[in-house]
mmCIF file of C-alpha atoms in Angstrom:
data_model
loop_
_atom_site.group_PDB
_atom_site.id
_atom_site.type_symbol
_atom_site.label_atom_id
_atom_site.label_comp_id
_atom_site.label_asym_id
_atom_site.label_seq_id
_atom_site.Cartn_x
_atom_site.Cartn_y
_atom_site.Cartn_z
ATOM 1 C CA MET S 45 -3.723 17.096 58.397
ATOM 2 C CA PRO S 46 -1.242 17.712 55.700
ATOM 3 C CA GLU S 47 -1.093 19.160 52.197
ATOM 4 C CA THR S 48 0.364 16.475 49.599
ATOM 5 C CA ALA S 49 1.427 17.600 46.580
ATOM 6 C CA LEU S 50 0.104 15.432 43.683
ATOM 7 C CA ASP S 51 2.577 13.421 41.309
ATOM 8 C CA ILE S 52 1.128 12.737 37.937
ATOM 9 C CA THR S 53 4.707 11.695 35.929
ATOM 10 C CA GLY S 54 3.760 8.147 36.312
ATOM 11 C CA TRP S 55 -0.121 8.415 34.463
ATOM 12 C CA THR S 56 -1.038 8.005 30.925
ATOM 13 C CA CYS S 57 -3.519 8.383 29.632
ATOM 14 C CA PRO S 58 -5.990 5.699 28.224
ATOM 15 C CA ALA S 59 -6.117 7.498 24.281
ATOM 16 C CA PRO S 60 -3.069 8.415 23.422
ATOM 17 C CA LEU S 61 -2.903 12.305 22.251
ATOM 18 C CA ARG S 62 -2.446 13.132 18.937
ATOM 19 C CA ASP S 63 -0.077 15.936 19.548
ATOM 20 C CA ARG S 64 3.089 13.571 21.350
ATOM 21 C CA PRO S 65 6.975 14.022 20.428
ATOM 22 C CA ARG S 66 7.246 10.587 21.300
ATOM 23 C CA VAL S 67 5.829 7.583 18.695
ATOM 24 C CA VAL S 68 2.973 5.387 21.348
ATOM 25 C CA MET S 69 1.740 2.283 20.890
ATOM 26 C CA GLY S 70 -2.386 4.160 19.401
ATOM 27 C CA HIS S 71 0.238 4.643 16.438
ATOM 28 C CA GLY S 72 0.110 1.398 15.100
ATOM 29 C CA GLY S 73 -3.438 0.903 15.682
ATOM 30 C CA GLY S 74 -4.774 1.076 12.313
ATOM 31 C CA GLY S 75 -6.681 3.968 13.207
ATOM 32 C CA ALA S 76 -6.169 8.155 13.207
ATOM 33 C CA LEU S 77 -3.387 8.352 14.397
ATOM 34 C CA SER S 78 -1.945 5.681 12.482
ATOM 35 C CA ALA S 79 -3.250 7.056 9.791
ATOM 36 C CA GLU S 80 -1.888 10.821 10.926
ATOM 37 C CA LEU S 81 1.976 9.180 10.737
ATOM 38 C CA VAL S 82 1.630 7.475 7.329
ATOM 39 C CA GLN S 83 0.050 11.340 6.379
ATOM 40 C CA HIS S 84 2.447 13.767 7.415
ATOM 41 C CA LEU S 85 5.399 11.504 8.381
ATOM 42 C CA PHE S 86 5.967 8.868 5.821
ATOM 43 C CA ALA S 87 4.120 9.953 2.545
ATOM 44 C CA PRO S 88 5.671 13.359 2.521
ATOM 45 C CA ALA S 89 9.444 11.617 3.766
ATOM 46 C CA PHE S 90 9.036 9.039 0.789
ATOM 47 C CA GLY S 91 7.194 11.168 -1.819
ATOM 48 C CA GLY S 92 6.188 8.991 -4.478
ATOM 49 C CA GLU S 93 2.642 8.085 -6.992
ATOM 50 C CA ALA S 94 3.074 4.642 -6.111
ATOM 51 C CA LEU S 95 2.780 6.195 -2.398
ATOM 52 C CA ALA S 96 0.070 8.052 -3.005
ATOM 53 C CA GLN S 97 -2.754 4.797 -3.666
ATOM 54 C CA LEU S 98 -1.770 4.598 0.201
ATOM 55 C CA GLY S 99 -3.983 1.214 -0.295
ATOM 56 C CA ASP S 100 -3.235 -2.496 0.868
ATOM 57 C CA SER S 101 -0.987 -2.692 -1.789
ATOM 58 C CA ALA S 102 0.387 -0.205 -4.345
ATOM 59 C CA ALA S 103 -0.394 -1.902 -7.825
ATOM 60 C CA VAL S 104 2.543 -0.578 -10.396
ATOM 61 C CA ARG S 105 3.478 -1.308 -13.844
ATOM 62 C CA LEU S 106 6.764 -3.198 -14.387
ATOM 63 C CA GLY S 107 7.892 -3.803 -17.636
ATOM 64 C CA GLY S 108 3.787 -4.636 -18.714
ATOM 65 C CA LEU S 109 2.997 -5.615 -16.223
ATOM 66 C CA ARG S 110 0.968 -4.253 -13.459
ATOM 67 C CA LEU S 111 1.540 -5.592 -10.358
ATOM 68 C CA ALA S 112 -0.033 -5.667 -7.049
ATOM 69 C CA PHE S 113 3.612 -4.702 -4.394
ATOM 70 C CA SER S 114 2.885 -5.540 -0.829
ATOM 71 C CA THR S 115 4.469 -5.817 2.767
ATOM 72 C CA ASP S 116 3.812 -6.440 5.999
ATOM 73 C CA SER S 117 4.744 -7.206 9.422
ATOM 74 C CA TYR S 118 3.935 -9.091 12.487
ATOM 75 C CA VAL S 119 4.059 -8.331 15.825
ATOM 76 C CA VAL S 120 1.371 -10.471 17.704
ATOM 77 C CA ARG S 121 1.287 -11.733 21.056
ATOM 78 C CA PRO S 122 1.233 -14.878 21.419
ATOM 79 C CA LEU S 123 2.756 -16.279 18.848
ATOM 80 C CA PHE S 124 -0.083 -19.344 19.458
ATOM 81 C CA PHE S 125 -3.225 -18.471 19.234
ATOM 82 C CA PRO S 126 -7.025 -20.479 18.595
ATOM 83 C CA GLY S 127 -7.522 -20.774 14.827
ATOM 84 C CA GLY S 128 -3.581 -19.851 14.297
ATOM 85 C CA SER S 129 -0.238 -18.926 14.957
ATOM 86 C CA ILE S 130 1.913 -15.676 13.711
ATOM 87 C CA GLY S 131 3.571 -17.962 11.106
ATOM 88 C CA ASP S 132 -0.529 -18.036 9.421
ATOM 89 C CA LEU S 133 -0.815 -14.561 9.872
ATOM 90 C CA ALA S 134 2.495 -13.555 8.057
ATOM 91 C CA VAL S 135 1.168 -15.033 5.091
ATOM 92 C CA ASN S 136 -2.223 -14.700 5.057
ATOM 93 C CA GLY S 137 -2.121 -11.452 5.255
ATOM 94 C CA THR S 138 0.349 -10.163 2.743
ATOM 95 C CA VAL S 139 -1.857 -13.049 -0.272
ATOM 96 C CA ASN S 140 -4.653 -10.934 1.377
ATOM 97 C CA ASP S 141 -3.303 -7.094 0.979
ATOM 98 C CA LEU S 142 -2.527 -8.831 -2.450
ATOM 99 C CA ALA S 143 -5.661 -9.704 -3.021
ATOM 100 C CA MET S 144 -7.130 -7.026 -1.907
ATOM 101 C CA CYS S 145 -6.091 -5.438 -5.356
ATOM 102 C CA GLY S 146 -7.420 -8.629 -7.247
ATOM 103 C CA ALA S 147 -4.155 -9.633 -8.128
ATOM 104 C CA GLU S 148 -2.853 -13.283 -7.320
ATOM 105 C CA ALA S 149 -0.039 -13.321 -4.950
ATOM 106 C CA ALA S 150 3.362 -15.806 -7.056
ATOM 107 C CA TYR S 151 5.844 -14.665 -4.803
ATOM 108 C CA LEU S 152 6.641 -13.963 -1.087
ATOM 109 C CA SER S 153 10.022 -12.589 1.272
ATOM 110 C CA CYS S 154 9.931 -12.989 4.644
ATOM 111 C CA GLY S 155 12.660 -11.347 7.103
ATOM 112 C CA PHE S 156 12.447 -12.952 11.003
ATOM 113 C CA ILE S 157 13.701 -10.880 13.794
ATOM 114 C CA LEU S 158 14.252 -13.887 16.428
ATOM 115 C CA GLU S 159 15.340 -12.886 20.093
ATOM 116 C CA GLU S 160 18.275 -14.651 21.800
ATOM 117 C CA GLY S 161 17.556 -17.345 23.983
ATOM 118 C CA LEU S 162 14.512 -18.537 21.994
ATOM 119 C CA GLU S 163 13.497 -21.924 21.092
ATOM 120 C CA THR S 164 14.181 -22.997 17.959
ATOM 121 C CA ALA S 165 11.510 -26.095 18.770
ATOM 122 C CA THR S 166 9.309 -22.919 18.749
ATOM 123 C CA LEU S 167 11.302 -20.914 15.590
ATOM 124 C CA ALA S 168 10.510 -24.143 13.595
ATOM 125 C CA ARG S 169 7.137 -24.263 14.196
ATOM 126 C CA VAL S 170 6.046 -21.411 13.591
ATOM 127 C CA ALA S 171 8.449 -21.964 9.496
ATOM 128 C CA GLN S 172 6.190 -24.593 9.063
ATOM 129 C CA ASP S 173 2.936 -22.986 9.602
ATOM 130 C CA MET S 174 4.590 -20.778 7.452
ATOM 131 C CA GLY S 175 5.204 -23.202 4.683
ATOM 132 C CA ALA S 176 1.444 -25.221 4.884
ATOM 133 C CA ALA S 177 -0.283 -21.561 4.446
ATOM 134 C CA ALA S 178 1.957 -20.987 1.838
ATOM 135 C CA ARG S 179 1.237 -23.996 -0.028
ATOM 136 C CA ALA S 180 -2.267 -23.592 1.155
ATOM 137 C CA ALA S 181 -2.715 -20.182 -0.667
ATOM 138 C CA GLY S 182 -0.724 -21.406 -3.830
ATOM 139 C CA VAL S 183 1.882 -18.769 -2.887
ATOM 140 C CA GLU S 184 5.880 -19.738 -2.230
ATOM 141 C CA VAL S 185 7.945 -18.299 -0.331
ATOM 142 C CA ALA S 186 11.408 -17.427 -2.902
ATOM 143 C CA THR S 187 13.921 -15.421 -0.249
ATOM 144 C CA GLY S 188 14.379 -14.288 2.800
ATOM 145 C CA ASP S 189 16.298 -12.791 5.710
ATOM 146 C CA THR S 190 17.607 -13.604 9.522
ATOM 147 C CA LYS S 191 18.639 -11.426 12.417
ATOM 148 C CA VAL S 192 18.580 -11.352 16.264
ATOM 149 C CA VAL S 193 18.762 -9.260 18.473
ATOM 150 C CA GLU S 194 20.220 -9.156 22.569
ATOM 151 C CA MET S 195 17.458 -11.111 24.910
ATOM 152 C CA GLY S 196 14.934 -8.943 26.554
ATOM 153 C CA HIS S 197 14.481 -7.311 23.043
ATOM 154 C CA GLY S 198 12.533 -8.747 20.318
ATOM 155 C CA ASP S 199 9.240 -10.806 22.453
ATOM 156 C CA GLY S 200 10.706 -14.051 20.824
ATOM 157 C CA LEU S 201 10.663 -13.246 17.467
ATOM 158 C CA TYR S 202 9.111 -10.892 14.935
ATOM 159 C CA VAL S 203 7.947 -11.499 11.428
ATOM 160 C CA ASN S 204 7.818 -9.625 8.085
ATOM 161 C CA THR S 205 6.505 -11.018 4.360
ATOM 162 C CA ALA S 206 6.461 -8.564 1.171
ATOM 163 C CA GLY S 207 4.525 -10.150 -1.685
ATOM 164 C CA ILE S 208 3.723 -9.661 -5.040
ATOM 165 C CA GLY S 209 1.180 -11.048 -7.625
ATOM 166 C CA LEU S 210 -0.397 -10.535 -11.068
ATOM 167 C CA ILE S 211 -3.678 -8.087 -10.964
ATOM 168 C CA PRO S 212 -6.055 -9.321 -14.051
ATOM 169 C CA ASP S 213 -6.091 -7.295 -17.077
ATOM 170 C CA GLY S 214 -10.099 -5.557 -16.332
ATOM 171 C CA VAL S 215 -9.537 -5.505 -12.717
ATOM 172 C CA ASP S 216 -9.351 -1.490 -11.086
ATOM 173 C CA LEU S 217 -9.780 -1.679 -7.098
ATOM 174 C CA ARG S 218 -9.835 0.772 -5.602
ATOM 175 C CA PRO S 219 -11.173 3.411 -3.681
ATOM 176 C CA GLN S 220 -12.259 6.453 -5.812
ATOM 177 C CA ARG S 221 -14.140 4.181 -7.240
ATOM 178 C CA VAL S 222 -16.797 4.216 -5.149
ATOM 179 C CA VAL S 223 -19.699 6.042 -6.203
ATOM 180 C CA PRO S 224 -23.326 6.611 -4.570
ATOM 181 C CA GLY S 225 -25.538 3.707 -5.465
ATOM 182 C CA ASP S 226 -22.619 1.119 -4.117
ATOM 183 C CA VAL S 227 -24.119 -1.858 -2.737
ATOM 184 C CA VAL S 228 -21.964 -2.878 0.728
ATOM 185 C CA ILE S 229 -21.122 -6.554 1.079
ATOM 186 C CA VAL S 230 -18.794 -8.097 4.399
ATOM 187 C CA SER S 231 -17.641 -12.053 3.083
ATOM 188 C CA GLY S 232 -18.667 -13.265 7.250
ATOM 189 C CA GLY S 233 -18.551 -12.854 10.616
ATOM 190 C CA ILE S 234 -16.533 -9.961 12.222
ATOM 191 C CA GLY S 235 -14.396 -10.288 15.137
ATOM 192 C CA LEU S 236 -13.678 -12.906 15.712
ATOM 193 C CA HIS S 237 -9.497 -13.248 15.173
ATOM 194 C CA GLY S 238 -9.305 -9.725 17.937
ATOM 195 C CA VAL S 239 -11.405 -11.900 20.220
ATOM 196 C CA ALA S 240 -10.224 -15.230 20.689
ATOM 197 C CA ILE S 241 -6.141 -13.085 20.541
ATOM 198 C CA MET S 242 -7.527 -11.313 23.111
ATOM 199 C CA SER S 243 -9.578 -14.744 25.525
ATOM 200 C CA VAL S 244 -6.351 -16.134 25.084
ATOM 201 C CA ARG S 245 -3.701 -13.430 25.733
ATOM 202 C CA GLU S 246 -6.351 -12.170 29.184
ATOM 203 C CA GLY S 247 -7.250 -14.883 29.698
ATOM 204 C CA LEU S 248 -10.865 -14.814 29.895
ATOM 205 C CA GLU S 249 -13.472 -17.393 29.397
ATOM 206 C CA PHE S 250 -16.530 -16.240 27.502
ATOM 207 C CA GLY S 251 -18.064 -20.191 27.723
ATOM 208 C CA VAL S 252 -17.825 -21.295 24.122
ATOM 209 C CA ASP S 253 -14.075 -21.952 22.160
ATOM 210 C CA ILE S 254 -13.592 -18.252 20.097
ATOM 211 C CA GLU S 255 -10.776 -19.081 16.972
ATOM 212 C CA SER S 256 -9.047 -16.656 14.590
ATOM 213 C CA ASP S 257 -10.459 -16.491 11.040
ATOM 214 C CA CYS S 258 -7.367 -16.581 10.088
ATOM 215 C CA ALA S 259 -7.473 -17.628 6.182
ATOM 216 C CA ALA S 260 -5.838 -16.850 2.846
ATOM 217 C CA LEU S 261 -8.617 -14.784 0.938
ATOM 218 C CA GLY S 262 -7.721 -14.924 -2.306
ATOM 219 C CA GLY S 263 -10.117 -17.846 -3.966
ATOM 220 C CA LEU S 264 -12.940 -15.940 -3.084
ATOM 221 C CA VAL S 265 -11.189 -12.189 -4.605
ATOM 222 C CA ARG S 266 -10.892 -15.284 -7.350
ATOM 223 C CA THR S 267 -14.636 -16.131 -7.557
ATOM 224 C CA MET S 268 -16.478 -12.680 -6.870
ATOM 225 C CA LEU S 269 -13.618 -11.433 -9.881
ATOM 226 C CA ALA S 270 -14.655 -14.204 -12.213
ATOM 227 C CA VAL S 271 -19.129 -13.198 -11.489
ATOM 228 C CA THR S 272 -17.851 -9.139 -12.910
ATOM 229 C CA PRO S 273 -14.125 -7.296 -12.925
ATOM 230 C CA ASP S 274 -15.654 -4.549 -12.826
ATOM 231 C CA LEU S 275 -15.947 -4.608 -8.818
ATOM 232 C CA HIS S 276 -15.504 -1.013 -7.403
ATOM 233 C CA VAL S 277 -13.446 -1.380 -4.136
ATOM 234 C CA LEU S 278 -12.309 -4.063 -1.855
ATOM 235 C CA ARG S 279 -10.866 -3.960 1.849
ATOM 236 C CA ASP S 280 -10.283 -6.814 4.698
ATOM 237 C CA PRO S 281 -10.818 -5.288 7.983
ATOM 238 C CA THR S 282 -7.681 -6.132 9.945
ATOM 239 C CA ARG S 283 -7.072 -3.494 12.737
ATOM 240 C CA GLY S 284 -8.896 -1.364 14.287
ATOM 241 C CA GLY S 285 -12.231 -3.652 12.420
ATOM 242 C CA LEU S 286 -14.439 -3.107 10.167
ATOM 243 C CA ALA S 287 -14.811 0.605 11.387
ATOM 244 C CA ALA S 288 -11.516 1.623 10.153
ATOM 245 C CA ALA S 289 -12.082 -0.343 6.604
ATOM 246 C CA LEU S 290 -15.194 1.723 6.269
ATOM 247 C CA ASN S 291 -13.483 5.380 6.628
ATOM 248 C CA GLU S 292 -10.384 5.127 4.719
ATOM 249 C CA ILE S 293 -12.347 4.156 2.405
ATOM 250 C CA ALA S 294 -14.808 6.663 2.457
ATOM 251 C CA ALA S 295 -12.586 8.843 2.993
ATOM 252 C CA ALA S 296 -10.272 8.470 -0.191
ATOM 253 C CA SER S 297 -13.667 7.834 -2.743
ATOM 254 C CA GLY S 298 -15.812 11.388 -0.471
ATOM 255 C CA ALA S 299 -19.013 9.447 -1.208
ATOM 256 C CA GLY S 300 -20.369 9.165 2.402
ATOM 257 C CA VAL S 301 -21.264 5.379 4.050
ATOM 258 C CA VAL S 302 -24.532 4.429 5.044
ATOM 259 C CA LEU S 303 -24.771 0.455 7.684
ATOM 260 C CA HIS S 304 -26.992 -1.320 8.547
ATOM 261 C CA GLU S 305 -25.575 -2.189 12.041
ATOM 262 C CA GLY S 306 -28.733 -4.894 12.098
ATOM 263 C CA ARG S 307 -27.750 -6.724 8.700
ATOM 264 C CA VAL S 308 -23.448 -6.944 9.868
ATOM 265 C CA PRO S 309 -23.173 -10.523 10.961
ATOM 266 C CA VAL S 310 -21.486 -10.128 14.304
ATOM 267 C CA PRO S 311 -21.110 -13.674 15.929
ATOM 268 C CA GLU S 312 -23.316 -14.599 19.347
ATOM 269 C CA ALA S 313 -19.430 -15.196 20.887
ATOM 270 C CA VAL S 314 -17.743 -12.120 20.069
ATOM 271 C CA ALA S 315 -21.557 -10.123 20.773
ATOM 272 C CA ASN S 316 -21.495 -11.173 24.159
ATOM 273 C CA ALA S 317 -17.612 -11.178 24.499
ATOM 274 C CA CYS S 318 -17.672 -7.630 23.566
ATOM 275 C CA ALA S 319 -21.667 -7.123 25.381
ATOM 276 C CA ILE S 320 -18.680 -7.869 28.419
ATOM 277 C CA LEU S 321 -15.732 -6.128 27.380
ATOM 278 C CA GLY S 322 -17.471 -2.493 26.536
ATOM 279 C CA LEU S 323 -16.383 -3.355 23.184
ATOM 280 C CA ASP S 324 -18.387 -2.456 19.593
ATOM 281 C CA PRO S 325 -17.604 -5.679 17.065
ATOM 282 C CA LEU S 326 -16.960 -2.734 14.408
ATOM 283 C CA TYR S 327 -14.123 -1.772 15.476
ATOM 284 C CA VAL S 328 -12.254 -5.627 15.965
ATOM 285 C CA ALA S 329 -10.201 -7.143 13.904
ATOM 286 C CA ASN S 330 -9.968 -10.070 11.592
ATOM 287 C CA GLU S 331 -7.547 -11.592 9.961
ATOM 288 C CA GLY S 332 -9.743 -14.159 7.223
ATOM 289 C CA LYS S 333 -12.761 -10.965 5.941
ATOM 290 C CA LEU S 334 -13.243 -9.046 3.074
ATOM 291 C CA VAL S 335 -15.774 -5.662 2.315
ATOM 292 C CA ALA S 336 -16.806 -5.071 -0.749
ATOM 293 C CA PHE S 337 -18.422 -2.415 -2.719
ATOM 294 C CA VAL S 338 -19.616 -3.426 -5.474
ATOM 295 C CA PRO S 339 -21.553 -1.733 -8.762
ATOM 296 C CA ARG S 340 -25.967 -2.532 -7.549
ATOM 297 C CA GLU S 341 -26.762 -4.469 -11.182
ATOM 298 C CA HIS S 342 -23.241 -7.077 -10.270
ATOM 299 C CA ALA S 343 -24.097 -7.667 -6.044
ATOM 300 C CA GLU S 344 -26.700 -10.075 -6.057
ATOM 301 C CA ALA S 345 -25.086 -12.330 -8.395
ATOM 302 C CA VAL S 346 -21.829 -11.472 -6.611
ATOM 303 C CA LEU S 347 -23.221 -12.078 -2.757
ATOM 304 C CA ASP S 348 -24.552 -15.235 -4.710
ATOM 305 C CA ALA S 349 -21.514 -16.951 -5.363
ATOM 306 C CA MET S 350 -18.947 -15.194 -1.804
ATOM 307 C CA ARG S 351 -22.103 -17.249 -0.667
ATOM 308 C CA ALA S 352 -21.069 -20.630 -3.025
ATOM 309 C CA HIS S 353 -18.006 -20.108 -1.464
ATOM 310 C CA PRO S 354 -16.080 -22.164 2.072
ATOM 311 C CA LEU S 355 -14.578 -18.375 2.855
ATOM 312 C CA GLY S 356 -17.987 -16.326 2.499
ATOM 313 C CA ARG S 357 -21.271 -19.007 3.137
ATOM 314 C CA ASP S 358 -21.608 -16.580 5.359
ATOM 315 C CA ALA S 359 -21.563 -13.116 3.473
ATOM 316 C CA ALA S 360 -24.679 -10.212 3.778
ATOM 317 C CA VAL S 361 -24.923 -6.324 2.266
ATOM 318 C CA ILE S 362 -24.367 -3.973 4.899
ATOM 319 C CA GLY S 363 -24.735 -0.860 3.707
ATOM 320 C CA GLU S 364 -24.335 1.354 0.781
ATOM 321 C CA ALA S 365 -22.316 4.479 -0.580
ATOM 322 C CA VAL S 366 -24.427 7.366 -0.549
ATOM 323 C CA GLU S 367 -24.485 11.413 -2.229
ATOM 324 C CA ALA S 368 -25.252 12.477 1.769
ATOM 325 C CA HIS S 369 -22.311 13.409 4.392
ATOM 326 C CA PRO S 370 -19.382 12.908 1.816
ATOM 327 C CA GLY S 371 -16.479 11.440 3.945
ATOM 328 C CA LEU S 372 -18.237 9.735 6.807
ATOM 329 C CA VAL S 373 -19.724 5.843 8.062
ATOM 330 C CA VAL S 374 -23.281 6.149 9.681
ATOM 331 C CA ALA S 375 -24.863 3.614 10.733
ATOM 332 C CA ARG S 376 -28.491 3.008 11.237
ATOM 333 C CA THR S 377 -29.490 0.813 14.518
ATOM 334 C CA GLY S 378 -32.227 -1.444 15.290
ATOM 335 C CA LEU S 379 -34.519 1.823 17.229
ATOM 336 C CA GLY S 380 -34.604 4.370 13.865
ATOM 337 C CA GLY S 381 -31.676 6.332 15.119
ATOM 338 C CA THR S 382 -28.346 6.633 13.780
ATOM 339 C CA ARG S 383 -25.165 7.464 14.760
ATOM 340 C CA VAL S 384 -21.408 8.444 12.813
ATOM 341 C CA VAL S 385 -19.015 5.526 12.897
ATOM 342 C CA ASP S 386 -15.699 7.367 13.015
ATOM 343 C CA LEU S 387 -12.206 5.542 12.612
ATOM 344 C CA PRO S 388 -11.268 4.557 15.876
ATOM 345 C CA LEU S 389 -8.473 6.986 17.128
ATOM 346 C CA GLY S 390 -5.641 4.345 18.675
ATOM 347 C CA GLU S 391 -6.497 0.997 19.444
ATOM 348 C CA GLN S 392 -9.067 -1.377 21.563
ATOM 349 C CA LEU S 393 -6.609 -4.465 21.822
ATOM 350 C CA PRO S 394 -2.081 -3.959 20.370
ATOM 351 C CA ARG S 395 -1.016 -7.050 19.555
ATOM 352 C CA ILE S 396 -3.550 -8.369 16.987
ATOM 353 C CA CYS S 397 -1.268 -9.609 14.202
#
């Protein structure tokens, strides 16, 4: 039998290598590849103290006021999914990024990149969803822009939103304030958004309807700050899920984080879907949840207040910050063992927001 040369030029690697001369999908996944792109390419190019914060929003001073400023782009596929649409995401995502600084969102900008051939009825539906989400969040879309690209170059439509809001006096939310002893609280069941997107994109049936948790978290954050302004850090665990958010906080603070795996609220439908697909719920995206590091003396009161709010009724204490293993997140399993919860390299499911 004659030997045949093996042609591997068309092969792809499911976990993109970090040393690549071209952008890969994993660079947009909120994991290690995204972090490297920001830290080693964008941050050196742009510089500046505000950018160096590398948070969900930048806290800046302008005219004597302390403002939160954020921007985000949305490329979710499909445009409409159970529990929301790209329009809801574009508003709620930026409102939530501002809320993670403790700010109440005031104004948003909106930029559309439209693909030639998009049905105007689809665009109208997205715009209506954005308007409804903005009104529900108490924010105004104040300015915007529209561009059109040739057919085949835009996947329907993409949306960018930027937002500004005032940070109340006495509020200082940043990972550098985390100290050993802080209690880690998550506002509810994780993984719903990522699994909802996956189910409609891949045509999967899990026996129950799974809807995205897409929601604006400004009201929940106000409720928490009313208990005490001395919260240390908030994050909304979107791309990369809860695991990525905890790793980012641990790395920035220098504290270790112990996660009690059995206390993490994972909805049964999410757990079942992840078991079937071989996914870890800790890495699945959310769009209506937050994780908070709270001083231990305030943790019980903050948890009670969260549970009294519709978006925090399933809030749970899931861990604590510790002196051991600085910068690392470690999970204690139900069997009494431990495992390192690392920052994901890329992403389990692209185009989820």
